[in-house]
Short mmCIF file of N, CA and C in Angstrom, two decimals:
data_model
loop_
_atom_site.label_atom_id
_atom_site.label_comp_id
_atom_site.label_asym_id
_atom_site.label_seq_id
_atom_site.Cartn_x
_atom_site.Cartn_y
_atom_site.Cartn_z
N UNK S 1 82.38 102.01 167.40
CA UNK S 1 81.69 102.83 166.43
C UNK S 1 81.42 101.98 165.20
N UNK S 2 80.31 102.16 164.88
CA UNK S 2 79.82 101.29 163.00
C UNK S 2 79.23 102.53 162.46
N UNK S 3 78.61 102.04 160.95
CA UNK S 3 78.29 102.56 160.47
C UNK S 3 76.70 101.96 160.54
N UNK S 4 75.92 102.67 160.32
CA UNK S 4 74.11 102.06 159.81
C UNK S 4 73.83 102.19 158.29
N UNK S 5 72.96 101.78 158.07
CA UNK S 5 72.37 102.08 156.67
C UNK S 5 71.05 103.11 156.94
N UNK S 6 69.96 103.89 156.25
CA UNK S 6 69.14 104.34 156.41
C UNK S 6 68.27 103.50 156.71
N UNK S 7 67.60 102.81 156.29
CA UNK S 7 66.77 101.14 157.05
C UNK S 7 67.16 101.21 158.53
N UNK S 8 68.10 100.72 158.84
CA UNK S 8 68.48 100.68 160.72
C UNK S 8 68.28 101.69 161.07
N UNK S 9 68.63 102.94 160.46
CA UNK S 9 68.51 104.62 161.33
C UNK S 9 66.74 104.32 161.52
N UNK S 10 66.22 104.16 160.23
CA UNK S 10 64.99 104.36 160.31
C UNK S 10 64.19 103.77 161.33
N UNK S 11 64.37 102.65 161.56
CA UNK S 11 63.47 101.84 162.67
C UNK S 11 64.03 101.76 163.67
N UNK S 12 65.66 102.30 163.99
CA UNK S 12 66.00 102.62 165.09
C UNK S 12 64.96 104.18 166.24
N UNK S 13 65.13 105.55 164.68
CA UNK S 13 64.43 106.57 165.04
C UNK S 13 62.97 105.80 165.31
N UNK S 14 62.65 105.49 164.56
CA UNK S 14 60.94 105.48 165.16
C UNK S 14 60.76 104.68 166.41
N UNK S 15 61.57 103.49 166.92
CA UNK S 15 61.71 103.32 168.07
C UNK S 15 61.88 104.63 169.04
N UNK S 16 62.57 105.54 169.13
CA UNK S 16 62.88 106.47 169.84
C UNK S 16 64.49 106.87 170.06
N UNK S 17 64.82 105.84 169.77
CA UNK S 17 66.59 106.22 169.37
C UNK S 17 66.94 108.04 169.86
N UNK S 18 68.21 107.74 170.18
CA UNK S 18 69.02 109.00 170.25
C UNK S 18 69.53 109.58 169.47
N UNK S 19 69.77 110.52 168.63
CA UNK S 19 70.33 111.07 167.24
C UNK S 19 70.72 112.57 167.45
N UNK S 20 71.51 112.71 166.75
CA UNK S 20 72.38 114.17 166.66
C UNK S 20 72.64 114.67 164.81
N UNK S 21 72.99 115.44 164.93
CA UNK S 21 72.72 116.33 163.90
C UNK S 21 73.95 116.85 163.96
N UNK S 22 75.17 116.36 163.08
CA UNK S 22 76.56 117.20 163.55
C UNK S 22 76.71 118.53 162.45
N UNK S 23 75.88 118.52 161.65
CA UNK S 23 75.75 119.71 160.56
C UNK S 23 75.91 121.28 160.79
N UNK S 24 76.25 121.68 160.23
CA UNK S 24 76.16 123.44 160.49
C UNK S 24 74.85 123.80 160.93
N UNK S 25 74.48 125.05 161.54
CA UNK S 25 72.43 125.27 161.52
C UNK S 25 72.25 125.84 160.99
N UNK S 26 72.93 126.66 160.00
CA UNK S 26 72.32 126.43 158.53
C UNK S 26 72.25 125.78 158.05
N UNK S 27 72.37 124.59 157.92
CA UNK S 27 72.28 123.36 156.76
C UNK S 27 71.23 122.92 157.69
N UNK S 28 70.90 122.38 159.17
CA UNK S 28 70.07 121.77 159.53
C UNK S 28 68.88 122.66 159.75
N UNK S 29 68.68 124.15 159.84
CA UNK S 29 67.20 124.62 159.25
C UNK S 29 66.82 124.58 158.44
N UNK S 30 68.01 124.07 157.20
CA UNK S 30 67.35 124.15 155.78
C UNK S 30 66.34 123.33 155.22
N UNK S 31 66.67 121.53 156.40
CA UNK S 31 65.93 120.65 156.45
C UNK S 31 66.54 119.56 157.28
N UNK S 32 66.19 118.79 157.63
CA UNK S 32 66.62 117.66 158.59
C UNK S 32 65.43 116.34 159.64
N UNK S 33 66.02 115.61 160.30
CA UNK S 33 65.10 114.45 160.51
C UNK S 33 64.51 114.77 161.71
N UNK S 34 63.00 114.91 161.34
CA UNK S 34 61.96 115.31 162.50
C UNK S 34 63.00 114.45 163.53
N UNK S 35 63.08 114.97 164.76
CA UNK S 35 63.66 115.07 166.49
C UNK S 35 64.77 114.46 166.27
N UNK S 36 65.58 114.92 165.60
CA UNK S 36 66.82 114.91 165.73
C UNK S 36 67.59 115.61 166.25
N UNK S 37 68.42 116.21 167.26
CA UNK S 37 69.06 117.16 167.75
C UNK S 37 70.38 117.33 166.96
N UNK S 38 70.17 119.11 166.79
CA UNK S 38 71.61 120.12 166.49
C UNK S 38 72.38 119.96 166.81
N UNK S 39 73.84 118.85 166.65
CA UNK S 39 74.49 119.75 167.18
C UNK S 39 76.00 119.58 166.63
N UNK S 40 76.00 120.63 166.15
CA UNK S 40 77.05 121.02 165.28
C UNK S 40 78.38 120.54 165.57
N UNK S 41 79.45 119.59 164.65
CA UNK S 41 80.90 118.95 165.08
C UNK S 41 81.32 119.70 165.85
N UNK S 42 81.50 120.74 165.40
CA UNK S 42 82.22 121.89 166.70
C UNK S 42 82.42 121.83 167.76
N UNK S 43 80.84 121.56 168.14
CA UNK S 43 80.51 121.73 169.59
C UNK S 43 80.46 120.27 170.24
N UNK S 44 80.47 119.45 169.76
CA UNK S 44 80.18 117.63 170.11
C UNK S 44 80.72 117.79 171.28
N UNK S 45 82.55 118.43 171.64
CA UNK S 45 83.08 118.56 172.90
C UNK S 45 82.15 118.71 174.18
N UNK S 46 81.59 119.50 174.24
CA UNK S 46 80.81 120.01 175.33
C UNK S 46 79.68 119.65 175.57
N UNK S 47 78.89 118.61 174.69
CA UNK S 47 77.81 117.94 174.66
C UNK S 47 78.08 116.40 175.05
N UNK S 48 79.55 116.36 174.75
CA UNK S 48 79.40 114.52 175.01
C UNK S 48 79.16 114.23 175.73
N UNK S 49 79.32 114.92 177.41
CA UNK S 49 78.48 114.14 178.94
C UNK S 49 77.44 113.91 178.36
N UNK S 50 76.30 114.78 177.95
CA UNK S 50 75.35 114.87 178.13
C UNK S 50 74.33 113.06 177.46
N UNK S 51 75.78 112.83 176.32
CA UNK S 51 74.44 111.38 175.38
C UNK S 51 75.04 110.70 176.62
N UNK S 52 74.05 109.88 176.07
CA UNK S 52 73.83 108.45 177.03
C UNK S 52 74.97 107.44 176.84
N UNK S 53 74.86 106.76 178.16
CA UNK S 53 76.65 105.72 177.83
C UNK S 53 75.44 104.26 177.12
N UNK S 54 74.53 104.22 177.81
CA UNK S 54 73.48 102.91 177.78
C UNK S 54 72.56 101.90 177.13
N UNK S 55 72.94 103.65 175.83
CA UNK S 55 72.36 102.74 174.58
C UNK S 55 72.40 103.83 173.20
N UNK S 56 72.83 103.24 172.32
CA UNK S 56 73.47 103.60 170.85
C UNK S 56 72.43 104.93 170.44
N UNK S 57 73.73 105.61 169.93
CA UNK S 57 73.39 107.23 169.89
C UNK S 57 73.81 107.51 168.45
N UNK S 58 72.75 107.66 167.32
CA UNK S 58 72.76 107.97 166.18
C UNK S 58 73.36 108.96 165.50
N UNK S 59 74.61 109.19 164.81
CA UNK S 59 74.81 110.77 164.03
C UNK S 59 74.47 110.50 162.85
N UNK S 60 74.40 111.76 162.59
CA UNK S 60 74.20 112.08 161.08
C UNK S 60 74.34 113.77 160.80
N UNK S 61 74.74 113.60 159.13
CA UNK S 61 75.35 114.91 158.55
C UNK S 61 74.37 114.77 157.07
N UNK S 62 74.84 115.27 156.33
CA UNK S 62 74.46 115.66 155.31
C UNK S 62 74.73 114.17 154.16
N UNK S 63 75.97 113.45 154.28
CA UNK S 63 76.09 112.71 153.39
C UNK S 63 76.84 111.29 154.15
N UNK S 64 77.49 111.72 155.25
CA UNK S 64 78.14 110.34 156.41
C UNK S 64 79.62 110.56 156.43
N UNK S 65 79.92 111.75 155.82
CA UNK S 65 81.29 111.92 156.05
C UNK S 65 81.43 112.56 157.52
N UNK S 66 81.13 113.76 158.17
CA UNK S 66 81.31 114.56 159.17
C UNK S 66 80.39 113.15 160.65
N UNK S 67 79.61 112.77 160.20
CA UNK S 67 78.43 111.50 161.08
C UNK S 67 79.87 110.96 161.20
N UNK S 68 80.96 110.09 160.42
CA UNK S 68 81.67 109.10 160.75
C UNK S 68 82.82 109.67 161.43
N UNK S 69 83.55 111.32 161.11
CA UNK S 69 84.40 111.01 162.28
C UNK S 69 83.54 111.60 163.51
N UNK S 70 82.33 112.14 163.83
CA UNK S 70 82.08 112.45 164.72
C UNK S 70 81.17 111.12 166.00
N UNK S 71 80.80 109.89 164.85
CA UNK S 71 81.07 109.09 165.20
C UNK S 71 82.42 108.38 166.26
N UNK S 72 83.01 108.63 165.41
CA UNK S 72 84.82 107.79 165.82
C UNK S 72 84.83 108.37 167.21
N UNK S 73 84.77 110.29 167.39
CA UNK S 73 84.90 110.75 168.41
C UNK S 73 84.15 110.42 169.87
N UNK S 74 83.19 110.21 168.98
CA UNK S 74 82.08 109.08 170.38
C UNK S 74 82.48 108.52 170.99
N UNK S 75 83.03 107.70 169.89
CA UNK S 75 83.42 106.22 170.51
C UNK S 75 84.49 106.37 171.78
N UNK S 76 85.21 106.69 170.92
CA UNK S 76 86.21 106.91 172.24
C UNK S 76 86.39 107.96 173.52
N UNK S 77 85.23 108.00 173.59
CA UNK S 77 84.66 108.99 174.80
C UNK S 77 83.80 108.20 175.61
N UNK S 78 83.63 106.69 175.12
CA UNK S 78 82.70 105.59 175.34
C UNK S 78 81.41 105.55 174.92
N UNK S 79 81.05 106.47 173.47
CA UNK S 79 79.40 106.16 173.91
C UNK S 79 79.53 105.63 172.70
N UNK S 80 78.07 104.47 172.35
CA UNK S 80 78.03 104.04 171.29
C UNK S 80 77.01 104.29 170.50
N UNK S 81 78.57 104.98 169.88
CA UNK S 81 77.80 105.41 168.36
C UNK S 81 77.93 104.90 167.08
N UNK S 82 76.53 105.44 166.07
CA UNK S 82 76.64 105.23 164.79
C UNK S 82 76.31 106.00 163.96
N UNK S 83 77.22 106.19 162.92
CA UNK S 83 77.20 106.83 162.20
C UNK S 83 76.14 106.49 160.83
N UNK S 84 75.37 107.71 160.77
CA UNK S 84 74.38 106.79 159.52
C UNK S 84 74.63 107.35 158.02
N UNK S 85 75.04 106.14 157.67
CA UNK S 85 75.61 106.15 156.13
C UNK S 85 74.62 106.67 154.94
N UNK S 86 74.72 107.73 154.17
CA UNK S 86 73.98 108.25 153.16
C UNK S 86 73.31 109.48 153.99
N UNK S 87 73.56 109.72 154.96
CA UNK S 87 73.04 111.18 156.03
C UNK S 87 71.72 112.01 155.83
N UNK S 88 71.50 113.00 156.11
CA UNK S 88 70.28 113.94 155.68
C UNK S 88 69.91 113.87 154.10
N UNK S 89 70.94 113.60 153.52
CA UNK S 89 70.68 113.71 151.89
C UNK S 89 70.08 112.76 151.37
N UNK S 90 70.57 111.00 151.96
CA UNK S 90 69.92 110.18 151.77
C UNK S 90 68.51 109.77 152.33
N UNK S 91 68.34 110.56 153.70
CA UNK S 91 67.36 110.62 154.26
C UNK S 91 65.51 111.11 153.07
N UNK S 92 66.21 112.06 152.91
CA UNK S 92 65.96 113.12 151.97
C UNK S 92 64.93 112.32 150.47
N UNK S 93 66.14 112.08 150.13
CA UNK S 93 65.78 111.24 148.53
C UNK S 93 65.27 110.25 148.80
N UNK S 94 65.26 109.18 150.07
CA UNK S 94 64.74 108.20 149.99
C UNK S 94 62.93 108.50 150.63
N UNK S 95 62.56 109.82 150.32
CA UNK S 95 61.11 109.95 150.61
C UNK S 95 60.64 109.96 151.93
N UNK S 96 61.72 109.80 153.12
CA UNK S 96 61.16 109.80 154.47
C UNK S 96 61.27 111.46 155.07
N UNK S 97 60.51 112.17 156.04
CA UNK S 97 60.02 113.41 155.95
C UNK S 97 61.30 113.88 156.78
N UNK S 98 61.58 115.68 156.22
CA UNK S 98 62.18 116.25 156.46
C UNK S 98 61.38 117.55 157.15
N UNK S 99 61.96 118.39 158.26
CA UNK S 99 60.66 119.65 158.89
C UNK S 99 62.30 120.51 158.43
N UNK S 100 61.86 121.99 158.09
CA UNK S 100 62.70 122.86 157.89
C UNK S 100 63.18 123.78 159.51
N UNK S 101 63.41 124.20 159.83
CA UNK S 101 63.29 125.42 160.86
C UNK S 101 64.46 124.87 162.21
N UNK S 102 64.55 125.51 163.42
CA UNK S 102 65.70 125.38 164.35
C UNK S 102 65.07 124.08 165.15
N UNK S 103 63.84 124.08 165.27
CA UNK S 103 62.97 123.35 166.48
C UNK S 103 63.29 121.83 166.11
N UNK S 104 63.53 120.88 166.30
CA UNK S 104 64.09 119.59 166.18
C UNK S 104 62.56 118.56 166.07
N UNK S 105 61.25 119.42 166.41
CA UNK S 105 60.36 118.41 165.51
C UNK S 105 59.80 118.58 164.32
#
């Protein structure tokens, strides 16, 4: 598990990257990173088959606290993850686009 900066998330996402959304869904309808998927710390359990073992799987939260241990939890489930440092908030302020609503584009 590492951490990213917003720069790496960024040109990771527009490559097509894998990313998760460990936030409440209220906080992630409120706003969040066009195709990023929901899915709330809570639930990470029951979703982890589902990411990929094959290639690095992006979290993010609101600020990189909840992204890093849900990060950690990745990891040791084998998938590799990263946690992206400065989260939706930094996403946010640094001018790159946010969509409001449940739909992940």
């Amino acid at each position: 598990m590492r951490e990213v900066d917003l720069a790496e998330f960024a040109a990771a996402h527009a490559d097509g990257a894998v990313a998760v959304d460990v936030r409440e869904p209220f906080e992630y309808v409120e706003g969040h990173v066009p195709g990023v998927r929901s899915v709330p710390l809570a639930q990470l359990p029951t979703v982890v088959g589902e990411l990929p073992r094959n290639r690095p799987v992006y979290v993010i939260c609101a600020s990189g606290s909840r992204s890093l241990s849900a990060a950690q939890f990745l990891a040791r489930a084998g998938v590799d993850a990263r946690s992206v440092r400065g989260g939706t908030g930094g996403w946010a302020r640094s001018g790159r686009p946010v969509v409001t609503g449940a739909d992940a584009r």
